[in-house]
CSV table of C-alpha atoms in Angstrom, one decimal:
chain,number,residue,atom,x,y,z
A,31,MET,CA,0.0,0.0,0.0
A,32,THR,CA,1.3,3.4,-1.0
A,33,THR,CA,0.8,6.3,1.4
A,34,LYS,CA,0.5,9.7,-0.2
A,35,THR,CA,1.8,12.6,1.9
A,36,SER,CA,1.7,16.4,1.4
A,37,ALA,CA,4.0,19.0,2.9
A,38,ILE,CA,1.1,21.5,3.1
A,39,SER,CA,-2.6,21.4,4.0
A,40,GLU,CA,-5.3,21.4,1.3
A,41,PRO,CA,-4.6,24.4,-0.9
A,42,THR,CA,-6.9,27.4,-0.9
A,43,VAL,CA,-7.1,30.0,-3.7
A,44,ASP,CA,-6.2,33.5,-2.8
A,45,ASP,CA,-9.3,35.7,-2.3
A,46,ARG,CA,-7.9,38.2,-4.9
A,47,PHE,CA,-8.6,35.7,-7.6
A,48,ALA,CA,-12.3,35.1,-8.5
A,49,PRO,CA,-13.3,31.4,-8.8
A,50,GLY,CA,-13.1,30.5,-12.5
A,51,SER,CA,-10.5,33.2,-13.3
A,52,LEU,CA,-7.4,32.2,-15.2
A,53,GLN,CA,-5.3,33.0,-12.1
A,54,SER,CA,-7.5,30.6,-10.0
A,55,ARG,CA,-7.5,27.9,-12.6
A,56,ASP,CA,-3.7,28.3,-13.0
A,57,LEU,CA,-3.1,27.7,-9.2
A,58,ASP,CA,-5.5,24.7,-9.3
A,59,ASN,CA,-4.0,23.0,-12.4
A,60,LEU,CA,-0.7,24.2,-13.6
A,61,MET,CA,2.8,23.3,-12.4
A,62,HIS,CA,5.3,26.1,-13.3
A,63,PRO,CA,8.9,25.5,-14.2
A,64,THR,CA,11.7,27.3,-12.2
A,65,THR,CA,9.2,28.9,-9.8
A,66,ASN,CA,9.1,29.1,-6.0
A,67,ILE,CA,6.0,27.1,-5.4
A,68,ARG,CA,5.1,28.7,-2.0
A,69,GLN,CA,5.7,32.2,-3.4
A,70,LEU,CA,3.5,31.5,-6.4
A,71,ARG,CA,0.6,30.5,-4.1
A,72,LYS,CA,1.1,33.7,-2.1
A,73,ASP,CA,1.4,36.1,-5.1
A,74,GLY,CA,-0.5,34.3,-7.8
A,75,PRO,CA,0.4,34.1,-11.5
A,76,ASN,CA,0.9,37.1,-13.7
A,77,VAL,CA,-1.2,36.3,-16.8
A,78,HIS,CA,-0.2,37.8,-20.1
A,79,THR,CA,-2.6,38.0,-23.0
A,80,ARG,CA,-0.8,39.5,-26.0
A,81,ALA,CA,2.5,40.9,-27.2
A,82,GLU,CA,3.7,42.9,-30.1
A,83,GLY,CA,7.2,44.1,-31.0
A,84,ILE,CA,9.1,44.6,-27.7
A,85,TYR,CA,5.9,45.1,-25.6
A,86,THR,CA,3.6,42.7,-23.8
A,87,TRP,CA,0.3,43.3,-22.0
A,88,ASP,CA,-1.1,41.4,-19.0
A,89,ALA,CA,-4.7,40.4,-18.3
A,90,ASN,CA,-5.3,43.8,-16.6
A,91,GLY,CA,-4.2,45.7,-19.8
A,92,LYS,CA,-0.9,46.9,-18.3
A,93,GLN,CA,1.9,47.3,-20.8
A,94,TYR,CA,5.4,46.2,-20.2
A,95,ILE,CA,8.7,46.5,-22.1
A,96,GLU,CA,9.9,42.9,-22.5
A,97,CYS,CA,13.5,43.5,-21.4
A,98,ALA,CA,14.4,39.8,-21.4
A,99,ALA,CA,13.2,38.7,-24.8
A,100,GLY,CA,11.1,36.0,-23.1
A,101,LEU,CA,13.8,33.7,-22.0
A,102,TRP,CA,16.6,35.3,-24.0
A,103,CYS,CA,14.9,34.1,-27.2
A,104,THR,CA,12.5,36.5,-29.0
A,105,ALA,CA,15.2,38.2,-31.1
A,106,ILE,CA,12.8,39.3,-33.8
A,107,GLY,CA,10.2,40.5,-31.4
A,108,TYR,CA,6.6,39.5,-30.8
A,109,GLY,CA,3.8,39.1,-33.4
A,110,ASN,CA,5.8,38.8,-36.6
A,111,ARG,CA,3.2,38.0,-39.3
A,112,GLU,CA,5.7,36.5,-41.7
A,113,LEU,CA,6.6,33.8,-39.3
A,114,ALA,CA,3.0,33.1,-38.5
A,115,ALA,CA,2.3,32.9,-42.3
A,116,VAL,CA,5.2,30.4,-42.8
A,117,ALA,CA,3.9,28.2,-39.9
A,118,LYS,CA,0.4,28.2,-41.4
A,119,GLU,CA,1.6,27.3,-44.9
A,120,GLN,CA,3.9,24.6,-43.6
A,121,MET,CA,1.1,23.1,-41.4
A,122,GLU,CA,-1.2,22.9,-44.4
A,123,ASN,CA,1.5,21.4,-46.7
A,124,LEU,CA,3.4,19.0,-44.3
A,125,SER,CA,2.3,19.4,-40.7
A,126,TYR,CA,4.6,16.7,-39.4
A,127,PHE,CA,7.0,14.0,-40.7
A,128,SER,CA,9.7,12.2,-38.8
A,129,ILE,CA,13.3,12.2,-40.0
A,130,PHE,CA,14.0,8.9,-38.2
A,131,GLY,CA,15.2,6.0,-40.3
A,132,GLY,CA,16.6,8.0,-43.2
A,133,ASN,CA,13.3,9.9,-43.9
A,134,SER,CA,13.6,13.6,-44.7
A,135,HIS,CA,11.8,16.7,-45.8
A,136,GLU,CA,12.7,20.1,-47.3
A,137,PRO,CA,12.5,22.3,-44.3
A,138,ALA,CA,14.9,20.2,-42.2
A,139,VAL,CA,17.4,20.0,-45.1
A,140,LEU,CA,17.2,23.7,-45.8
A,141,LEU,CA,17.6,24.7,-42.2
A,142,ALA,CA,20.6,22.4,-41.7
A,143,GLU,CA,22.2,23.8,-44.8
A,144,LYS,CA,21.6,27.4,-43.6
A,145,ILE,CA,23.0,26.7,-40.1
A,146,LYS,CA,26.0,24.9,-41.4
A,147,GLY,CA,26.8,27.8,-43.7
A,148,MET,CA,26.7,30.3,-40.9
A,149,MET,CA,29.1,28.5,-38.5
A,150,PRO,CA,32.3,30.2,-37.4
A,151,PHE,CA,34.1,26.9,-37.3
A,152,ASP,CA,34.6,23.9,-39.6
A,153,ALA,CA,31.1,22.4,-39.3
A,154,GLY,CA,30.0,19.1,-40.7
A,155,LYS,CA,26.5,17.9,-39.7
A,156,VAL,CA,23.5,19.4,-37.8
A,157,PHE,CA,21.3,17.4,-35.4
A,158,PHE,CA,17.9,18.9,-34.4
A,159,GLY,CA,16.0,18.8,-31.1
A,160,MET,CA,13.5,21.1,-29.4
A,161,SER,CA,15.4,23.0,-26.6
A,162,GLY,CA,18.7,24.1,-25.3
A,163,SER,CA,18.5,21.4,-22.6
A,164,ASP,CA,18.1,18.6,-25.1
A,165,ALA,CA,20.8,20.1,-27.2
A,166,ASN,CA,23.3,19.9,-24.3
A,167,ASP,CA,22.0,16.4,-23.4
A,168,THR,CA,22.8,15.5,-27.0
A,169,GLN,CA,26.3,17.0,-26.6
A,170,ILE,CA,27.0,14.7,-23.7
A,171,LYS,CA,25.8,11.6,-25.6
A,172,LEU,CA,27.8,12.6,-28.7
A,173,ALA,CA,31.0,13.1,-26.7
A,174,TRP,CA,30.5,9.7,-25.2
A,175,TYR,CA,29.5,8.0,-28.5
A,176,TYR,CA,32.5,9.6,-30.3
A,177,ASN,CA,35.0,8.3,-27.7
A,178,ASN,CA,33.6,4.9,-27.8
A,179,ALA,CA,33.7,4.9,-31.6
A,180,VAL,CA,37.4,5.9,-31.7
A,181,GLY,CA,38.4,3.3,-29.1
A,182,ARG,CA,38.7,5.6,-26.0
A,183,PRO,CA,35.9,4.2,-23.7
A,184,GLY,CA,37.5,5.7,-20.6
A,185,LYS,CA,37.4,9.3,-21.9
A,186,LYS,CA,33.9,10.3,-20.8
A,187,LYS,CA,34.0,13.1,-18.2
A,188,ILE,CA,32.6,16.5,-19.0
A,189,ILE,CA,33.8,19.7,-17.4
A,190,SER,CA,31.4,22.6,-16.8
A,191,ARG,CA,31.6,25.6,-14.6
A,192,THR,CA,30.0,26.6,-11.3
A,193,ASN,CA,27.2,29.2,-11.4
A,194,THR,CA,26.4,28.6,-15.1
A,195,TYR,CA,23.3,27.3,-16.8
A,196,HIS,CA,23.1,24.6,-19.5
A,197,GLY,CA,19.6,23.2,-19.1
A,198,SER,CA,17.4,21.3,-16.6
A,199,THR,CA,17.2,17.8,-18.0
A,200,ILE,CA,19.2,15.1,-16.2
A,201,GLY,CA,22.3,15.5,-18.3
A,202,ALA,CA,22.1,19.2,-19.0
A,203,GLY,CA,20.9,19.9,-15.4
A,204,SER,CA,24.1,18.1,-14.2
A,205,LEU,CA,26.2,20.4,-16.5
A,206,THR,CA,24.4,23.4,-14.9
A,207,GLY,CA,26.4,24.7,-12.0
A,208,LEU,CA,23.5,26.3,-10.0
A,209,ALA,CA,22.5,24.6,-6.8
A,210,PRO,CA,18.7,24.9,-7.1
A,211,PHE,CA,18.9,22.7,-10.3
A,212,HIS,CA,20.7,20.0,-8.3
A,213,ASN,CA,18.9,20.2,-4.9
A,214,ALA,CA,16.6,17.2,-4.3
A,215,PHE,CA,17.0,16.0,-7.9
A,216,ASP,CA,20.0,13.8,-7.1
A,217,LEU,CA,22.2,15.7,-9.6
A,218,PRO,CA,24.8,16.0,-10.9
A,219,ILE,CA,25.2,12.5,-12.4
A,220,ASP,CA,28.5,10.8,-12.6
A,221,ASN,CA,31.2,12.0,-15.0
A,222,ILE,CA,30.2,15.7,-14.7
A,223,LEU,CA,32.9,18.0,-13.1
A,224,HIS,CA,32.8,21.7,-12.4
A,225,THR,CA,35.5,24.2,-12.5
A,226,ASP,CA,35.7,27.9,-11.6
A,227,TYR,CA,33.2,30.6,-12.5
A,228,PRO,CA,35.2,33.1,-14.5
A,229,PHE,CA,33.7,36.2,-12.9
A,230,TYR,CA,36.3,38.5,-11.5
A,231,TYR,CA,33.9,41.0,-9.8
A,232,GLY,CA,32.1,38.2,-7.9
A,233,GLU,CA,34.9,35.6,-7.4
A,234,GLY,CA,38.2,37.6,-7.2
A,235,LYS,CA,40.0,37.5,-3.9
A,236,PRO,CA,40.7,40.7,-1.9
A,237,GLY,CA,43.7,42.4,-3.4
A,238,GLU,CA,43.8,40.1,-6.4
A,239,THR,CA,44.1,41.7,-9.8
A,240,GLU,CA,42.1,40.5,-12.8
A,241,ALA,CA,45.3,39.1,-14.4
A,242,GLN,CA,46.0,37.2,-11.1
A,243,PHE,CA,42.4,35.9,-11.0
A,244,LEU,CA,42.8,34.6,-14.6
A,245,ASP,CA,46.0,32.9,-13.7
A,246,ARG,CA,44.4,31.3,-10.7
A,247,ILE,CA,41.3,29.9,-12.4
A,248,VAL,CA,43.3,28.6,-15.5
A,249,ALA,CA,45.7,26.9,-13.1
A,250,SER,CA,42.7,25.4,-11.2
A,251,LEU,CA,41.4,24.0,-14.5
A,252,GLU,CA,44.8,22.4,-15.2
A,253,ASP,CA,44.9,21.0,-11.7
A,254,LEU,CA,41.4,19.5,-12.1
A,255,ILE,CA,42.5,17.8,-15.4
A,256,GLU,CA,45.7,16.5,-13.8
A,257,ARG,CA,43.8,15.1,-10.8
A,258,GLU,CA,41.2,13.4,-13.0
A,259,GLY,CA,43.5,12.5,-15.8
A,260,GLY,CA,43.2,14.0,-19.2
A,261,GLU,CA,42.6,10.6,-20.7
A,262,THR,CA,39.3,10.4,-18.8
A,263,ILE,CA,37.9,13.8,-19.9
A,264,ALA,CA,36.0,14.1,-23.2
A,265,ALA,CA,34.8,17.7,-23.3
A,266,PHE,CA,34.5,21.1,-21.6
A,267,ILE,CA,31.3,23.1,-22.1
A,268,GLY,CA,30.9,26.9,-21.7
A,269,GLU,CA,28.9,29.8,-22.9
A,270,PRO,CA,31.0,32.4,-24.7
A,271,ILE,CA,29.3,35.0,-22.5
A,272,ILE,CA,27.5,33.5,-19.5
A,273,GLY,CA,23.8,34.3,-19.6
A,274,SER,CA,21.6,33.1,-16.7
A,275,GLY,CA,24.7,33.0,-14.5
A,276,GLY,CA,24.6,36.8,-14.4
A,277,VAL,CA,25.6,38.0,-17.9
A,278,VAL,CA,29.3,37.5,-17.3
A,279,ILE,CA,32.1,38.2,-19.8
A,280,PRO,CA,35.2,36.1,-18.7
A,281,PRO,CA,38.5,38.1,-18.4
A,282,GLN,CA,40.4,39.0,-21.6
A,283,GLY,CA,42.4,36.0,-22.7
A,284,TYR,CA,40.3,33.5,-20.8
A,285,HIS,CA,39.1,31.5,-23.8
A,286,GLU,CA,42.4,31.4,-25.5
A,287,ARG,CA,44.1,30.1,-22.4
A,288,VAL,CA,41.4,27.5,-21.7
A,289,GLN,CA,41.5,26.3,-25.3
A,290,GLU,CA,45.3,25.9,-25.1
A,291,VAL,CA,44.9,23.7,-22.0
A,292,LEU,CA,42.1,21.6,-23.6
A,293,ARG,CA,44.0,21.0,-26.8
A,294,ARG,CA,47.0,19.7,-24.9
A,295,HIS,CA,44.8,17.0,-23.4
A,296,ASP,CA,42.6,16.4,-26.5
A,297,ILE,CA,39.5,17.7,-24.9
A,298,LEU,CA,36.6,19.1,-27.0
A,299,PHE,CA,35.3,22.6,-26.4
A,300,ILE,CA,31.5,22.6,-26.6
A,301,ALA,CA,30.2,26.2,-27.2
A,302,ASP,CA,26.8,26.7,-25.6
A,303,GLU,CA,25.5,29.4,-27.9
A,304,VAL,CA,21.8,28.9,-26.8
A,305,ILE,CA,21.7,32.5,-25.6
A,306,THR,CA,24.5,34.2,-27.4
A,307,GLY,CA,23.8,32.8,-30.9
A,308,PHE,CA,22.3,34.8,-33.8
A,309,GLY,CA,23.4,38.3,-33.1
A,310,ARG,CA,22.8,38.9,-29.5
A,311,THR,CA,26.4,40.0,-28.7
A,312,GLY,CA,26.8,42.2,-31.7
A,313,ASN,CA,28.2,39.4,-33.9
A,314,PRO,CA,26.4,36.4,-35.4
A,315,PHE,CA,27.8,34.2,-32.7
A,316,GLY,CA,29.2,34.9,-29.2
A,317,CYS,CA,32.3,32.9,-30.1
A,318,GLN,CA,33.2,35.7,-32.5
A,319,THR,CA,32.8,38.3,-29.8
A,320,VAL,CA,35.2,36.6,-27.4
A,321,GLY,CA,37.7,34.9,-29.7
A,322,LEU,CA,36.6,31.3,-29.1
A,323,GLU,CA,37.2,28.5,-31.7
A,324,PRO,CA,34.8,25.7,-30.6
A,325,ASP,CA,34.7,22.1,-31.7
A,326,THR,CA,31.0,21.7,-31.4
A,327,MET,CA,28.1,24.1,-30.8
A,328,SER,CA,24.6,24.1,-29.2
A,329,LEU,CA,21.9,26.4,-30.6
A,330,ALA,CA,18.3,27.1,-29.6
A,331,LYS,CA,16.2,30.2,-28.5
A,332,SER,CA,16.9,32.8,-31.2
A,333,LEU,CA,17.2,30.1,-33.8
A,334,SER,CA,13.4,30.5,-34.1
A,335,SER,CA,13.1,33.6,-32.0
A,336,GLY,CA,11.1,31.4,-29.6
A,337,TYR,CA,8.2,31.1,-32.0
A,338,LEU,CA,8.4,27.4,-32.1
A,339,PRO,CA,10.6,24.9,-30.1
A,340,VAL,CA,13.7,24.0,-32.0
A,341,SER,CA,17.4,23.4,-31.2
A,342,ALA,CA,20.5,22.3,-33.0
A,343,VAL,CA,23.8,20.6,-32.3
A,344,VAL,CA,26.5,21.2,-34.9
A,345,ILE,CA,29.5,18.9,-35.0
A,346,PRO,CA,32.6,18.6,-37.2
A,347,ASP,CA,33.0,16.1,-40.0
A,348,TYR,CA,35.6,14.1,-38.2
A,349,MET,CA,33.1,13.2,-35.4
A,350,TYR,CA,30.5,12.1,-37.9
A,351,GLU,CA,33.0,10.2,-39.9
A,352,ALA,CA,34.0,8.3,-36.7
A,353,PHE,CA,30.3,7.4,-36.2
A,354,GLU,CA,29.9,6.2,-39.8
A,355,ALA,CA,33.1,4.2,-39.6
A,356,ARG,CA,31.7,2.1,-36.7
A,357,SER,CA,28.1,2.0,-37.9
A,358,ASP,CA,28.2,-1.6,-39.2
A,359,GLU,CA,29.5,-2.7,-35.8
A,360,LEU,CA,27.4,-0.4,-33.6
A,361,GLY,CA,24.2,-0.6,-35.6
A,362,MET,CA,21.8,2.3,-35.8
A,363,PHE,CA,22.7,5.7,-34.3
A,364,ALA,CA,20.0,5.3,-31.7
A,365,HIS,CA,19.5,8.8,-30.5
A,366,GLY,CA,16.7,11.3,-31.5
A,367,PHE,CA,13.4,12.9,-30.5
A,368,THR,CA,9.9,12.6,-32.0
A,369,TYR,CA,10.1,16.2,-33.0
A,370,SER,CA,13.7,16.3,-34.3
A,371,GLY,CA,13.6,18.3,-37.5
A,372,HIS,CA,9.9,19.0,-37.1
A,373,PRO,CA,8.9,20.5,-40.5
A,374,VAL,CA,6.9,23.4,-39.1
A,375,CYS,CA,9.6,24.3,-36.5
A,376,ALA,CA,12.3,24.0,-39.2
A,377,ALA,CA,10.4,26.2,-41.7
A,378,VAL,CA,9.8,28.9,-39.1
A,379,ALA,CA,13.4,28.8,-37.9
A,380,LEU,CA,14.7,29.1,-41.5
A,381,ARG,CA,12.5,32.1,-42.2
A,382,ASN,CA,13.5,33.7,-38.8
A,383,LEU,CA,17.2,33.4,-39.7
A,384,GLU,CA,16.5,34.9,-43.1
A,385,LEU,CA,14.6,37.8,-41.5
A,386,LEU,CA,17.4,38.5,-39.0
A,387,GLU,CA,19.6,39.0,-42.1
A,388,GLU,CA,17.1,40.9,-44.2
A,389,LEU,CA,16.4,43.3,-41.3
A,390,ASP,CA,20.1,43.7,-40.8
A,391,LEU,CA,19.6,42.9,-37.1
A,392,TYR,CA,23.2,41.6,-36.5
A,393,ASN,CA,24.6,45.0,-37.5
A,394,HIS,CA,21.7,46.8,-35.7
A,395,ALA,CA,22.7,44.9,-32.5
A,396,ALA,CA,26.3,46.0,-33.0
A,397,ARG,CA,25.4,49.6,-33.6
A,398,LEU,CA,22.7,50.0,-31.0
A,399,GLY,CA,24.9,48.0,-28.6
A,400,VAL,CA,27.2,51.0,-28.3
A,401,GLN,CA,24.3,53.1,-26.9
A,402,PHE,CA,23.0,50.1,-24.9
A,403,GLN,CA,26.3,49.5,-23.1
A,404,GLU,CA,26.9,53.2,-22.5
A,405,ARG,CA,23.5,53.5,-20.8
A,406,LEU,CA,24.1,50.3,-18.9
A,407,ARG,CA,27.4,51.4,-17.5
A,408,GLY,CA,26.0,54.7,-16.6
A,409,PHE,CA,24.3,52.9,-13.7
A,410,LEU,CA,27.7,52.5,-12.1
A,411,GLU,CA,27.2,56.0,-10.7
A,412,HIS,CA,24.2,54.9,-8.7
A,413,PRO,CA,24.8,54.2,-5.0
A,414,LEU,CA,23.1,50.8,-5.2
A,415,VAL,CA,25.0,49.5,-8.1
A,416,GLY,CA,28.2,47.5,-7.8
A,417,ASP,CA,28.7,46.4,-11.4
A,418,ALA,CA,27.3,46.9,-14.8
A,419,ARG,CA,28.4,44.7,-17.8
A,420,GLY,CA,27.5,43.3,-21.1
A,421,ALA,CA,28.1,43.1,-24.8
A,422,GLY,CA,25.9,43.9,-27.8
A,423,LEU,CA,22.2,43.9,-26.7
A,424,MET,CA,22.7,41.9,-23.5
A,425,GLY,CA,23.8,43.1,-20.1
A,426,ALA,CA,23.3,43.2,-16.4
A,427,VAL,CA,23.2,45.5,-13.4
A,428,GLN,CA,24.4,44.0,-10.1
A,429,LEU,CA,23.4,45.5,-6.8
A,430,ALA,CA,26.0,45.9,-4.0
A,431,LYS,CA,25.8,47.2,-0.5
A,432,ASP,CA,29.4,48.4,-0.9
A,433,ARG,CA,30.9,48.6,-4.4
A,434,SER,CA,34.3,47.6,-3.0
A,435,ASP,CA,32.7,44.5,-1.4
A,436,ILE,CA,32.4,41.8,-4.0
A,437,ARG,CA,30.2,39.6,-1.9
A,438,ASN,CA,26.7,39.3,-3.4
A,439,PHE,CA,23.5,40.1,-1.5
A,440,GLY,CA,22.0,36.6,-1.8
A,441,GLU,CA,18.9,35.6,-3.7
A,442,GLU,CA,16.5,36.4,-1.0
A,443,ASP,CA,17.8,39.9,-0.2
A,444,ALA,CA,14.9,42.4,0.4
A,445,LEU,CA,16.6,45.1,-1.6
A,446,ALA,CA,16.8,43.1,-4.8
A,447,ASN,CA,13.2,41.9,-4.3
A,448,TYR,CA,12.0,45.5,-3.9
A,449,LEU,CA,13.8,46.6,-7.0
A,450,GLY,CA,12.0,43.8,-8.9
A,451,GLU,CA,8.7,45.0,-7.6
A,452,GLN,CA,9.5,48.6,-8.7
A,453,CYS,CA,10.5,47.4,-12.2
A,454,ILE,CA,7.1,45.7,-12.5
A,455,GLU,CA,5.5,48.9,-11.4
A,456,GLN,CA,7.4,50.8,-14.1
A,457,GLY,CA,6.3,48.3,-16.7
A,458,LEU,CA,9.6,46.4,-17.1
A,459,LEU,CA,9.9,42.6,-17.4
A,460,LEU,CA,13.6,41.9,-16.5
A,461,ARG,CA,15.6,38.7,-16.2
A,462,ALA,CA,15.9,38.6,-12.4
A,463,MET,CA,19.0,36.7,-11.2
A,464,GLY,CA,19.2,37.1,-7.5
A,465,ASP,CA,21.0,40.5,-6.9
A,466,THR,CA,21.4,41.0,-10.7
A,467,ALA,CA,19.0,42.4,-13.2
A,468,GLY,CA,19.5,41.1,-16.7
A,469,PHE,CA,18.7,43.0,-19.9
A,470,CYS,CA,18.2,41.1,-23.2
A,471,PRO,CA,15.4,42.9,-25.2
A,472,PRO,CA,14.2,41.8,-28.6
A,473,MET,CA,16.9,42.8,-31.1
A,474,ILE,CA,14.4,45.0,-33.0
A,475,ILE,CA,14.4,47.5,-30.1
A,476,THR,CA,15.1,51.1,-31.3
A,477,GLU,CA,17.2,53.9,-29.8
A,478,ASP,CA,14.1,55.6,-28.3
A,479,GLN,CA,12.9,52.4,-26.8
A,480,THR,CA,16.3,51.7,-25.4
A,481,ASP,CA,16.2,55.1,-23.7
A,482,GLU,CA,12.7,54.4,-22.4
A,483,MET,CA,13.7,51.1,-21.0
A,484,PHE,CA,16.7,52.4,-19.1
A,485,THR,CA,14.9,55.5,-18.0
A,486,LYS,CA,12.2,53.4,-16.4
A,487,PHE,CA,14.9,51.3,-14.7
A,488,GLN,CA,16.6,54.4,-13.4
A,489,THR,CA,13.3,55.4,-11.8
A,490,ALA,CA,13.0,51.9,-10.2
A,491,LEU,CA,16.5,52.1,-8.9
A,492,ASP,CA,15.9,55.6,-7.4
A,493,ARG,CA,12.7,54.5,-5.7
A,494,THR,CA,14.5,51.5,-4.3
A,495,LEU,CA,17.2,53.7,-2.9
A,496,GLU,CA,14.6,55.9,-1.3
A,497,TRP,CA,13.0,52.9,0.3
A,498,SER,CA,16.3,51.6,1.5
A,499,MET,CA,17.2,54.9,3.1
A,500,LYS,CA,13.9,55.1,5.0
A,501,ARG,CA,14.2,51.5,6.0
A,502,SER,CA,17.7,52.0,7.5
A,503,ALA,CA,16.9,55.4,9.1
């Protein structure tokens, strides 16, 4: 006999939400990802009803600037009619067809061809999935499969970094270096290692220069490889610019030095471009912004601007050739998803990539990125701000009690929470990351809209300062 237990009493719906309302029905039926369950019951869901361009509207008609591009993904903005038309046409023509077992269709072929032609490294083949998480899961499996295929069955460990995000599935969640994604999920799994978070402001020791910090974390990586044995390590995974870990640009020279270490030990560099791919940093790919030459790449989010779920893993020919060489012995390549290469998703993603080029959004992000970063760094003059950083059209403002004190507030700090409330009041939807506010608006944002966004944030910061001063008086 199984006994069902509950940590709380029978739930009740907040009196603010009328029976039968979307908020009430949400609380009764829906389980939200990456959400504090207790806090959701206290505050209720914020229901949004429509979006256009860089703006969204909630169920009460309040307008917001969508400063986070959804989850770093709506590069082309909301409500693009061309993408909707492409989806409709493809649904009517070929709504679904599997590419398992050697089957194919035009949208998957054209999208793979387009992606391969854009790559900043020697790309060979493209594998499709639905999300950044499954892309990074696929990366783990391909690294393992490759080393088995070339006769190195002991070379299986993957190095990731602390305080970084690579997904929430079992494999990708293990790569993720954020404690909440491990807590009570029995993660990480075996063969996943974590090395230093390359964030000088947050991780540098008192009196340590940035150059000394870089020396220390590169030496730490080398020590980790020596302890584990380079012959046991298959790959290293990293975002060119860390996204959900706080919009962190590693120190100058970091990627070059890490790559030199990895090459000495024949360890692959997996570039997680799920956030930084397709123009966000002012270049088509974040690798080009930071001087990284990866071996493989994970893509998602702006690949379709979030209009439909699609991801891609791009590998070099030598990996695929190793798979092919052992295929008679190993049998079928038994990896894939029902929706790998989904024709509607592929058609929409292809048109999205074409529109990003036709609208010149890569150059737009580079040009507007100058103003964007100037406004962002202007917040360094504010008493509540310890750091402001970014590249292209992504950035972050980090709160600090004392600018010289590199210790973070902590996720539950009242000041950060109050700032978040004030941003909502001003009509801003930011990417909240503990004591850090992330900015990643749709890449169609204009100069005037950029000023509007940061002016509203300035007001939210000033009101938070006033509240803080009254609170401490």
